[in-house]
CSV table of C-alpha atoms and ligand atoms in Angstrom, one decimal:
chain,number,residue,atom,x,y,z
Y,1,UNK,CA,24.3,26.1,7.2
Y,2,UNK,CA,24.8,25.7,3.4
Y,3,UNK,CA,22.1,25.9,0.8
Y,4,UNK,CA,22.6,22.2,0.3
Y,5,UNK,CA,21.6,21.5,3.9
Y,6,UNK,CA,18.7,23.8,3.5
Y,7,UNK,CA,17.4,21.7,0.6
Y,8,UNK,CA,17.0,18.8,3.0
Y,9,UNK,CA,15.4,21.0,5.7
Y,10,UNK,CA,12.9,22.3,3.2
Y,11,UNK,CA,11.8,18.8,2.4
Y,12,UNK,CA,11.6,17.8,6.0
Y,13,UNK,CA,9.5,20.9,6.6
Y,14,UNK,CA,7.2,19.9,3.7
Y,15,UNK,CA,6.8,16.5,5.2
Y,16,UNK,CA,6.1,17.8,8.7
Y,17,UNK,CA,9.2,16.1,10.0
Y,18,UNK,CA,11.2,19.1,11.0
Y,19,UNK,CA,12.2,19.8,14.6
Y,20,UNK,CA,11.8,23.3,16.2
Y,21,UNK,CA,15.5,23.8,16.2
Y,22,UNK,CA,15.8,22.9,12.5
Y,23,UNK,CA,12.9,25.2,11.7
Y,24,UNK,CA,14.6,28.0,13.5
Y,25,UNK,CA,17.8,27.4,11.5
Y,26,UNK,CA,15.8,27.1,8.3
Y,27,UNK,CA,13.9,30.4,8.8
Y,28,UNK,CA,17.1,32.2,9.6
Y,29,UNK,CA,18.7,31.0,6.3
Y,30,UNK,CA,15.6,31.8,4.3
Y,31,UNK,CA,15.5,35.3,5.5
Y,32,UNK,CA,18.9,35.9,3.8
Y,33,UNK,CA,18.8,33.6,0.8
Y,34,UNK,CA,16.7,34.2,-2.3
Y,35,UNK,CA,17.6,31.0,-4.0
Y,36,UNK,CA,16.4,28.9,-1.2
Y,37,UNK,CA,13.2,30.9,-0.9
Y,38,UNK,CA,12.6,30.0,-4.5
Y,39,UNK,CA,13.1,26.4,-3.8
Y,40,UNK,CA,10.6,26.6,-1.0
Y,41,UNK,CA,8.1,28.2,-3.4
Y,42,UNK,CA,8.6,25.6,-6.0
Y,43,UNK,CA,8.1,22.8,-3.5
Y,44,UNK,CA,4.8,24.4,-2.5
Y,45,UNK,CA,3.8,24.6,-6.1
Y,46,UNK,CA,4.6,21.0,-6.6
Y,47,UNK,CA,2.5,20.0,-3.6
Y,48,UNK,CA,-0.4,22.0,-5.1
Y,49,UNK,CA,-0.1,20.4,-8.5
Y,50,UNK,CA,0.3,16.9,-7.2
Y,51,UNK,CA,-3.2,15.7,-7.0
Y,52,UNK,CA,-3.6,16.1,-10.8
Y,53,UNK,CA,-0.4,14.2,-11.4
Y,54,UNK,CA,-1.5,11.3,-9.2
Y,55,UNK,CA,-4.8,10.5,-10.7
Y,56,UNK,CA,-3.8,7.4,-12.5
Y,57,UNK,CA,-7.1,6.0,-13.7
Y,58,UNK,CA,-9.2,4.8,-10.8
Y,59,UNK,CA,-12.7,6.3,-10.7
Y,60,UNK,CA,-14.3,5.7,-7.3
Y,61,UNK,CA,-17.3,4.2,-8.9
Y,62,UNK,CA,-18.0,1.4,-6.5
Y,63,UNK,CA,-16.9,-1.1,-9.2
Y,64,UNK,CA,-14.1,-2.4,-7.0
Y,65,UNK,CA,-16.4,-2.7,-4.0
Y,66,UNK,CA,-18.8,-4.7,-6.0
Y,67,UNK,CA,-16.1,-7.1,-7.1
Y,68,UNK,CA,-14.7,-7.4,-3.6
Y,69,UNK,CA,-18.1,-8.1,-2.0
Y,70,UNK,CA,-18.9,-10.6,-4.7
Y,71,UNK,CA,-15.6,-12.4,-4.1
Y,72,UNK,CA,-16.0,-12.4,-0.3
Y,73,UNK,CA,-19.6,-13.4,-0.3
Y,74,UNK,CA,-20.0,-16.2,-2.9
Y,75,UNK,CA,-18.4,-19.6,-3.6
Y,76,UNK,CA,-17.7,-18.5,-7.1
Y,77,UNK,CA,-14.5,-16.9,-5.8
Y,78,UNK,CA,-12.6,-20.1,-5.3
Y,79,UNK,CA,-10.1,-19.4,-8.0
Y,80,UNK,CA,-9.5,-15.9,-7.0
Y,81,UNK,CA,-9.2,-17.0,-3.5
Y,82,UNK,CA,-6.6,-19.7,-4.3
Y,83,UNK,CA,-4.4,-17.1,-6.0
Y,84,UNK,CA,-4.9,-14.5,-3.4
Y,85,UNK,CA,-4.3,-16.9,-0.5
Y,86,UNK,CA,-1.1,-18.0,-2.1
Y,87,UNK,CA,0.5,-14.6,-2.1
Y,88,UNK,CA,2.6,-13.6,0.8
Y,89,UNK,CA,2.1,-10.9,3.4
Y,90,UNK,CA,4.0,-10.9,6.5
Y,91,UNK,CA,1.9,-12.5,9.2
Y,92,UNK,CA,4.4,-12.4,12.0
Y,93,UNK,CA,2.2,-10.1,14.0
Y,94,UNK,CA,-0.8,-12.4,13.8
Y,95,UNK,CA,-2.1,-13.2,17.3
Y,96,UNK,CA,-5.7,-14.0,16.6
Y,97,UNK,CA,-6.2,-16.1,19.7
Y,98,UNK,CA,-5.1,-13.7,22.3
Y,99,UNK,CA,-8.3,-11.7,23.1
Y,100,UNK,CA,-11.5,-13.2,24.5
Y,101,UNK,CA,-15.1,-12.4,24.2
Y,102,UNK,CA,-16.7,-10.8,21.2
Y,103,UNK,CA,-13.4,-10.3,19.5
Y,104,UNK,CA,-12.4,-13.9,19.7
Y,105,UNK,CA,-15.8,-15.0,18.4
Y,106,UNK,CA,-15.4,-12.7,15.5
Y,107,UNK,CA,-12.0,-14.0,14.8
Y,108,UNK,CA,-13.3,-17.5,15.1
Y,109,UNK,CA,-16.0,-16.9,12.6
Y,110,UNK,CA,-13.6,-15.3,10.2
Y,111,UNK,CA,-11.2,-18.3,10.5
Y,112,UNK,CA,-14.0,-20.8,10.0
Y,113,UNK,CA,-15.0,-19.0,6.9
Y,114,UNK,CA,-11.4,-18.9,5.7
Y,115,UNK,CA,-11.1,-22.6,6.6
Y,116,UNK,CA,-14.1,-23.6,4.4
Y,117,UNK,CA,-12.7,-21.6,1.5
Y,118,UNK,CA,-9.3,-23.1,1.9
Y,119,UNK,CA,-10.7,-26.6,1.8
Y,120,UNK,CA,-12.8,-25.7,-1.2
Y,121,UNK,CA,-9.8,-24.1,-2.9
Y,122,UNK,CA,-7.8,-27.3,-2.2
Y,123,UNK,CA,-10.4,-29.5,-3.9
Y,124,UNK,CA,-10.5,-27.2,-6.9
Y,125,UNK,CA,-6.7,-27.3,-7.0
Y,126,UNK,CA,-6.7,-31.0,-7.0
Y,127,UNK,CA,-9.1,-31.0,-9.8
Y,128,UNK,CA,-7.2,-28.6,-11.9
Y,129,UNK,CA,-3.7,-29.4,-10.7
Y,130,UNK,CA,-2.7,-26.1,-9.2
Y,131,UNK,CA,-0.1,-27.7,-7.1
Y,132,UNK,CA,2.2,-24.7,-6.9
Y,133,UNK,CA,-0.5,-22.4,-5.6
Y,134,UNK,CA,-1.3,-24.9,-2.9
Y,135,UNK,CA,2.2,-25.4,-1.9
Y,136,UNK,CA,2.8,-21.7,-1.4
Y,137,UNK,CA,-0.5,-21.4,0.5
Y,138,UNK,CA,0.9,-24.1,2.8
Y,139,UNK,CA,4.0,-22.1,3.5
Y,140,UNK,CA,1.9,-20.3,6.0
Y,141,UNK,CA,0.6,-23.4,7.7
Y,142,UNK,CA,2.0,-22.7,11.2
Y,143,UNK,CA,0.2,-19.4,11.6
Y,144,UNK,CA,-2.9,-20.8,10.1
Y,145,UNK,CA,-3.0,-23.6,12.6
Y,146,UNK,CA,-3.0,-21.1,15.5
Y,147,UNK,CA,-5.9,-19.5,14.0
Y,148,UNK,CA,-7.7,-22.7,13.5
Y,149,UNK,CA,-7.2,-23.6,17.1
Y,150,UNK,CA,-8.8,-20.3,18.0
Y,151,UNK,CA,-11.6,-21.1,15.6
Y,152,UNK,CA,-12.2,-24.5,17.2
Y,153,UNK,CA,-12.5,-23.0,20.7
Y,154,UNK,CA,-15.0,-20.5,19.4
Y,155,UNK,CA,-17.1,-22.6,17.1
Y,156,UNK,CA,-17.9,-26.2,17.9
Y,157,UNK,CA,-20.3,-26.8,15.0
Y,158,UNK,CA,-20.3,-28.2,11.6
Y,159,UNK,CA,-16.8,-28.0,10.2
Y,160,UNK,CA,-15.8,-31.6,10.2
Y,161,UNK,CA,-15.4,-32.0,6.4
Y,162,UNK,CA,-13.2,-28.9,5.8
Y,163,UNK,CA,-11.4,-29.7,9.1
Y,164,UNK,CA,-10.4,-33.1,7.8
Y,165,UNK,CA,-9.2,-31.6,4.6
Y,166,UNK,CA,-7.3,-29.1,6.5
Y,167,UNK,CA,-5.6,-31.6,8.8
Y,168,UNK,CA,-4.6,-33.5,5.7
Y,169,UNK,CA,-3.2,-30.4,4.2
Y,170,UNK,CA,-1.3,-29.4,7.4
Y,171,UNK,CA,0.0,-32.9,8.1
Y,172,UNK,CA,0.6,-34.6,4.9
Y,173,UNK,CA,1.6,-32.1,2.3
Y,174,UNK,CA,5.4,-31.6,2.4
Y,175,UNK,CA,6.4,-28.1,3.1
Y,176,UNK,CA,8.8,-26.5,0.8
Y,177,UNK,CA,11.3,-24.2,2.4
Y,178,UNK,CA,11.9,-20.7,1.2
Q,1,UNK,CA,-20.4,3.8,8.1
Q,2,UNK,CA,-18.5,6.9,7.0
Q,3,UNK,CA,-18.0,8.1,10.5
Q,4,UNK,CA,-17.0,4.8,11.9
Q,5,UNK,CA,-13.6,4.6,13.6
Q,6,UNK,CA,-11.1,2.2,12.1
Q,7,UNK,CA,-11.4,-0.1,15.1
Q,8,UNK,CA,-15.1,-0.4,14.7
Q,9,UNK,CA,-14.9,-0.7,10.9
Q,10,UNK,CA,-12.5,-3.6,11.3
Q,11,UNK,CA,-14.9,-5.3,13.8
Q,12,UNK,CA,-17.9,-4.9,11.4
Q,13,UNK,CA,-15.8,-6.2,8.5
Q,14,UNK,CA,-14.9,-9.3,10.5
Q,15,UNK,CA,-18.5,-9.9,11.4
Q,16,UNK,CA,-19.2,-10.1,7.7
Q,17,UNK,CA,-21.0,-6.8,7.2
Q,18,UNK,CA,-21.3,-6.1,3.5
Q,19,UNK,CA,-21.7,-2.4,4.2
Q,20,UNK,CA,-18.5,-2.4,6.2
Q,21,UNK,CA,-16.6,-4.2,3.4
Q,22,UNK,CA,-17.8,-1.5,1.0
Q,23,UNK,CA,-16.8,1.2,3.3
Q,24,UNK,CA,-13.4,-0.4,3.7
Q,25,UNK,CA,-13.0,-0.4,-0.1
Q,26,UNK,CA,-14.3,3.1,-0.4
Q,27,UNK,CA,-11.7,4.4,2.1
Q,28,UNK,CA,-8.7,2.5,0.9
Q,29,UNK,CA,-9.1,1.7,-2.7
Q,30,UNK,CA,-7.1,4.8,-3.5
Q,31,UNK,CA,-4.0,3.8,-1.7
Q,32,UNK,CA,-4.2,0.1,-2.7
Q,33,UNK,CA,-4.8,1.0,-6.4
Q,34,UNK,CA,-2.2,3.7,-6.3
Q,35,UNK,CA,0.5,1.4,-5.0
Q,36,UNK,CA,-0.5,-1.4,-7.5
Q,37,UNK,CA,-0.4,1.0,-10.4
Q,38,UNK,CA,3.0,2.4,-9.5
Q,39,UNK,CA,4.4,-1.1,-9.5
Q,40,UNK,CA,2.6,-2.6,-12.4
Q,41,UNK,CA,2.3,0.5,-14.7
Q,42,UNK,CA,-0.9,-0.6,-16.2
Q,43,UNK,CA,-4.3,0.5,-15.0
Q,44,UNK,CA,-6.2,-2.8,-15.8
Q,45,UNK,CA,-3.6,-4.9,-14.1
Q,46,UNK,CA,-3.5,-2.5,-11.2
Q,47,UNK,CA,-7.3,-2.8,-10.8
Q,48,UNK,CA,-7.1,-6.6,-10.7
Q,49,UNK,CA,-4.2,-6.4,-8.3
Q,50,UNK,CA,-6.0,-3.9,-6.1
Q,51,UNK,CA,-9.1,-6.1,-6.0
Q,52,UNK,CA,-7.0,-9.1,-5.0
Q,53,UNK,CA,-5.2,-7.2,-2.3
Q,54,UNK,CA,-8.4,-5.8,-0.8
Q,55,UNK,CA,-9.9,-9.3,-0.7
Q,56,UNK,CA,-6.8,-10.6,0.9
Q,57,UNK,CA,-6.7,-7.8,3.4
Q,58,UNK,CA,-10.4,-8.3,4.4
Q,59,UNK,CA,-9.7,-12.0,4.8
Q,60,UNK,CA,-6.7,-11.4,7.0
Q,61,UNK,CA,-8.1,-8.8,9.3
Q,62,UNK,CA,-7.4,-11.2,12.1
Q,63,UNK,CA,-3.8,-10.4,11.8
Q,64,UNK,CA,-4.3,-6.6,11.9
Q,65,UNK,CA,-3.2,-5.2,15.2
Q,66,UNK,CA,-5.9,-3.1,16.8
Q,67,UNK,CA,-4.7,0.4,17.5
Q,68,UNK,CA,-2.5,0.6,14.4
Q,69,UNK,CA,-3.5,2.5,11.3
Q,70,UNK,CA,-5.2,0.6,8.4
Q,71,UNK,CA,-3.6,2.6,5.6
Q,72,UNK,CA,0.0,1.6,6.1
Q,73,UNK,CA,-1.1,-2.0,6.7
Q,74,UNK,CA,-3.1,-2.0,3.4
Q,75,UNK,CA,-0.3,-0.3,1.5
Q,76,UNK,CA,2.0,-3.1,2.6
Q,77,UNK,CA,-0.4,-5.8,1.5
Q,78,UNK,CA,-0.8,-4.0,-1.9
Q,79,UNK,CA,2.9,-3.5,-2.2
Q,80,UNK,CA,3.8,-7.1,-1.5
Q,81,UNK,CA,1.1,-8.4,-3.8
Q,82,UNK,CA,2.0,-6.1,-6.7
Q,83,UNK,CA,5.7,-6.7,-6.4
Q,84,UNK,CA,5.1,-10.5,-6.5
Q,85,UNK,CA,2.9,-10.1,-9.6
Q,86,UNK,CA,5.4,-7.9,-11.3
Q,87,UNK,CA,8.1,-10.5,-10.6
Q,88,UNK,CA,5.9,-13.2,-12.0
Q,89,UNK,CA,5.4,-11.3,-15.2
Q,90,UNK,CA,9.0,-10.4,-15.4
Q,91,UNK,CA,8.3,-6.8,-15.3
Q,92,UNK,CA,11.4,-4.8,-14.9
Q,93,UNK,CA,11.1,-3.7,-11.4
Q,94,UNK,CA,13.5,-0.9,-11.0
Q,95,UNK,CA,16.7,0.0,-10.1
Q,96,UNK,CA,15.3,0.6,-6.6
Q,97,UNK,CA,17.6,3.4,-6.0
Q,98,UNK,CA,20.4,5.3,-7.5
Q,99,UNK,CA,23.6,5.4,-5.4
Q,100,UNK,CA,24.9,8.4,-3.5
Q,101,UNK,CA,23.1,11.5,-2.2
Q,102,UNK,CA,21.0,13.6,-4.5
Q,103,UNK,CA,22.9,16.3,-6.4
Q,104,UNK,CA,22.4,20.0,-5.5
Q,105,UNK,CA,19.4,21.7,-7.0
Q,106,UNK,CA,20.0,23.8,-10.1
Q,107,UNK,CA,19.1,27.4,-9.8
Q,108,UNK,CA,15.4,28.0,-10.4
Q,109,UNK,CA,13.4,30.8,-11.8
Q,110,UNK,CA,10.9,32.6,-9.5
Q,111,UNK,CA,7.7,30.6,-9.5
Q,112,UNK,CA,5.7,33.8,-8.7
Q,113,UNK,CA,6.4,34.7,-12.3
Q,114,UNK,CA,4.7,31.6,-13.6
Q,115,UNK,CA,1.2,32.4,-14.9
Q,116,UNK,CA,0.3,29.2,-16.7
Q,117,UNK,CA,-0.2,26.3,-14.3
Q,118,UNK,CA,-2.7,24.5,-16.4
Q,119,UNK,CA,-0.5,22.0,-18.2
Q,120,UNK,CA,1.6,21.3,-15.1
Q,121,UNK,CA,-0.6,18.5,-13.9
Q,122,UNK,CA,-0.3,16.7,-17.2
Q,123,UNK,CA,3.4,17.3,-17.4
Q,124,UNK,CA,3.8,16.1,-13.9
Q,125,UNK,CA,1.9,12.9,-14.5
Q,126,UNK,CA,4.1,12.1,-17.5
Q,127,UNK,CA,7.2,12.9,-15.5
Q,128,UNK,CA,6.0,10.7,-12.6
Q,129,UNK,CA,5.5,7.8,-14.9
Q,130,UNK,CA,9.1,8.0,-16.0
Q,131,UNK,CA,10.6,8.1,-12.5
Q,132,UNK,CA,12.1,4.8,-11.0
Q,133,UNK,CA,9.4,2.8,-9.3
Q,134,UNK,CA,10.9,3.4,-5.8
Q,135,UNK,CA,10.5,7.2,-6.3
Q,136,UNK,CA,7.0,6.8,-7.6
Q,137,UNK,CA,6.0,4.8,-4.6
Q,138,UNK,CA,7.3,7.1,-2.0
Q,139,UNK,CA,5.7,10.1,-3.8
Q,140,UNK,CA,2.4,8.3,-4.0
Q,141,UNK,CA,2.4,7.3,-0.4
Q,142,UNK,CA,3.8,10.6,1.0
Q,143,UNK,CA,2.2,13.3,-1.3
Q,144,UNK,CA,-0.8,11.3,-2.5
Q,145,UNK,CA,-1.7,9.4,0.6
Q,146,UNK,CA,-0.3,11.6,3.4
Q,147,UNK,CA,1.7,8.8,5.0
Q,148,UNK,CA,4.7,9.7,7.1
Q,149,UNK,CA,8.3,8.4,6.7
Q,150,UNK,CA,7.8,5.7,9.3
Q,151,UNK,CA,4.5,4.4,7.7
Q,152,UNK,CA,6.1,4.4,4.3
Q,153,UNK,CA,9.0,2.4,5.6
Q,154,UNK,CA,6.6,-0.1,7.2
Q,155,UNK,CA,4.7,-0.5,3.9
Q,156,UNK,CA,7.7,-0.9,1.7
Q,157,UNK,CA,10.0,-2.7,4.1
Q,158,UNK,CA,12.7,-0.1,3.3
Q,159,UNK,CA,14.8,1.8,5.9
Q,160,UNK,CA,13.6,5.3,6.6
Q,161,UNK,CA,16.8,6.6,5.1
Q,162,UNK,CA,16.0,5.0,1.8
Q,163,UNK,CA,12.4,6.4,1.9
Q,164,UNK,CA,13.8,9.9,2.5
Q,165,UNK,CA,16.4,9.6,-0.2
Q,166,UNK,CA,13.9,8.5,-2.8
Q,167,UNK,CA,11.5,11.1,-1.8
Q,168,UNK,CA,14.0,14.0,-1.9
Q,169,UNK,CA,15.4,12.9,-5.3
Q,170,UNK,CA,12.0,12.6,-6.8
Q,171,UNK,CA,10.9,16.0,-5.6
Q,172,UNK,CA,14.1,17.6,-6.9
Q,173,UNK,CA,13.5,16.1,-10.3
Q,174,UNK,CA,9.9,17.1,-10.5
Q,175,UNK,CA,10.6,20.6,-9.3
Q,176,UNK,CA,13.4,21.0,-11.9
Q,177,UNK,CA,11.0,19.7,-14.5
Q,178,UNK,CA,8.3,22.2,-13.6
Q,179,UNK,CA,10.9,25.0,-13.7
Q,180,UNK,CA,12.0,23.9,-17.2
Q,181,UNK,CA,8.5,23.7,-18.4
Q,182,UNK,CA,8.0,27.2,-17.4
Q,183,UNK,CA,11.2,28.3,-19.1
Q,184,UNK,CA,10.1,26.6,-22.3
Q,185,UNK,CA,6.7,28.2,-22.2
Q,186,UNK,CA,8.0,31.7,-22.4
T,1,ZN,ZN1,20.3,29.1,0.5
């Protein structure tokens, strides 16, 4: 075991990712090596100092929460929504329709809210010509449709307008490949 | 709300509870903002991006797999969103890594001799800002947010080996920096 190997073990130890066997080897080396004991002490000091180094300007003032709640709760958020909806997060694990009961009702209500917002966003985009934002939102259409099916099972009421808009969106708008 | 398990918190959020939304933001704004800031390098832009990512996350809770942890999932959303914004604004997004293994550590003085730790936080913050983004992200997620290698790999989409390499290099640099500081101070 060289000091070089020990540098790696020291970091694994700091991250709680060290095995018992490695820990044993590490301790044996540390007993005999001043240089590596210093490294260990410096790593501990770094850990201790880290919180100060990481505070990069967010006071937990509730300001973000206010903005988020406002965006989620009011129609004013159409524009924000359009830009947010258009960004990509992997949704490959999305299986909103699998569970029944309370969960599926919750999913359904979420999807129906999302659906209304999408339709609204689409109208706004038509008005203001945000074609690009819409197209990238549509790149997720297949997943969205699964969700909408789940929503339809759960909620039978009052979505015909947005639904129509959505069908139009899903069926008519050409999809652009990535 | 503060004692609510993640599973219940998710359920309340999906039912449209404002209190739950607020609790979600309170618990996770740190990680979401932290990731955004490390990518965008500007606190106002990072706040906007964090807000957008949180909204996005709350809207896509349907795709969150029950039983997983929220933090890595939110970190991933924040990371994807911030990277996309950075690309749009043509921010220079790193050199994600430097090739080859990290070099050996230089010999260090005894930290027990260091008496003045006061300026270290400030010096560290400056040094952090100068590291490549990939190193900043892994430090933020590991040391700031307590995420493990696997979770960081999930959030960033990097292999675990890349996560480790970046983390080890970053620590080495920062430790050497602290040691130098101490040398200069005396
Ligand atoms: Zn050694």
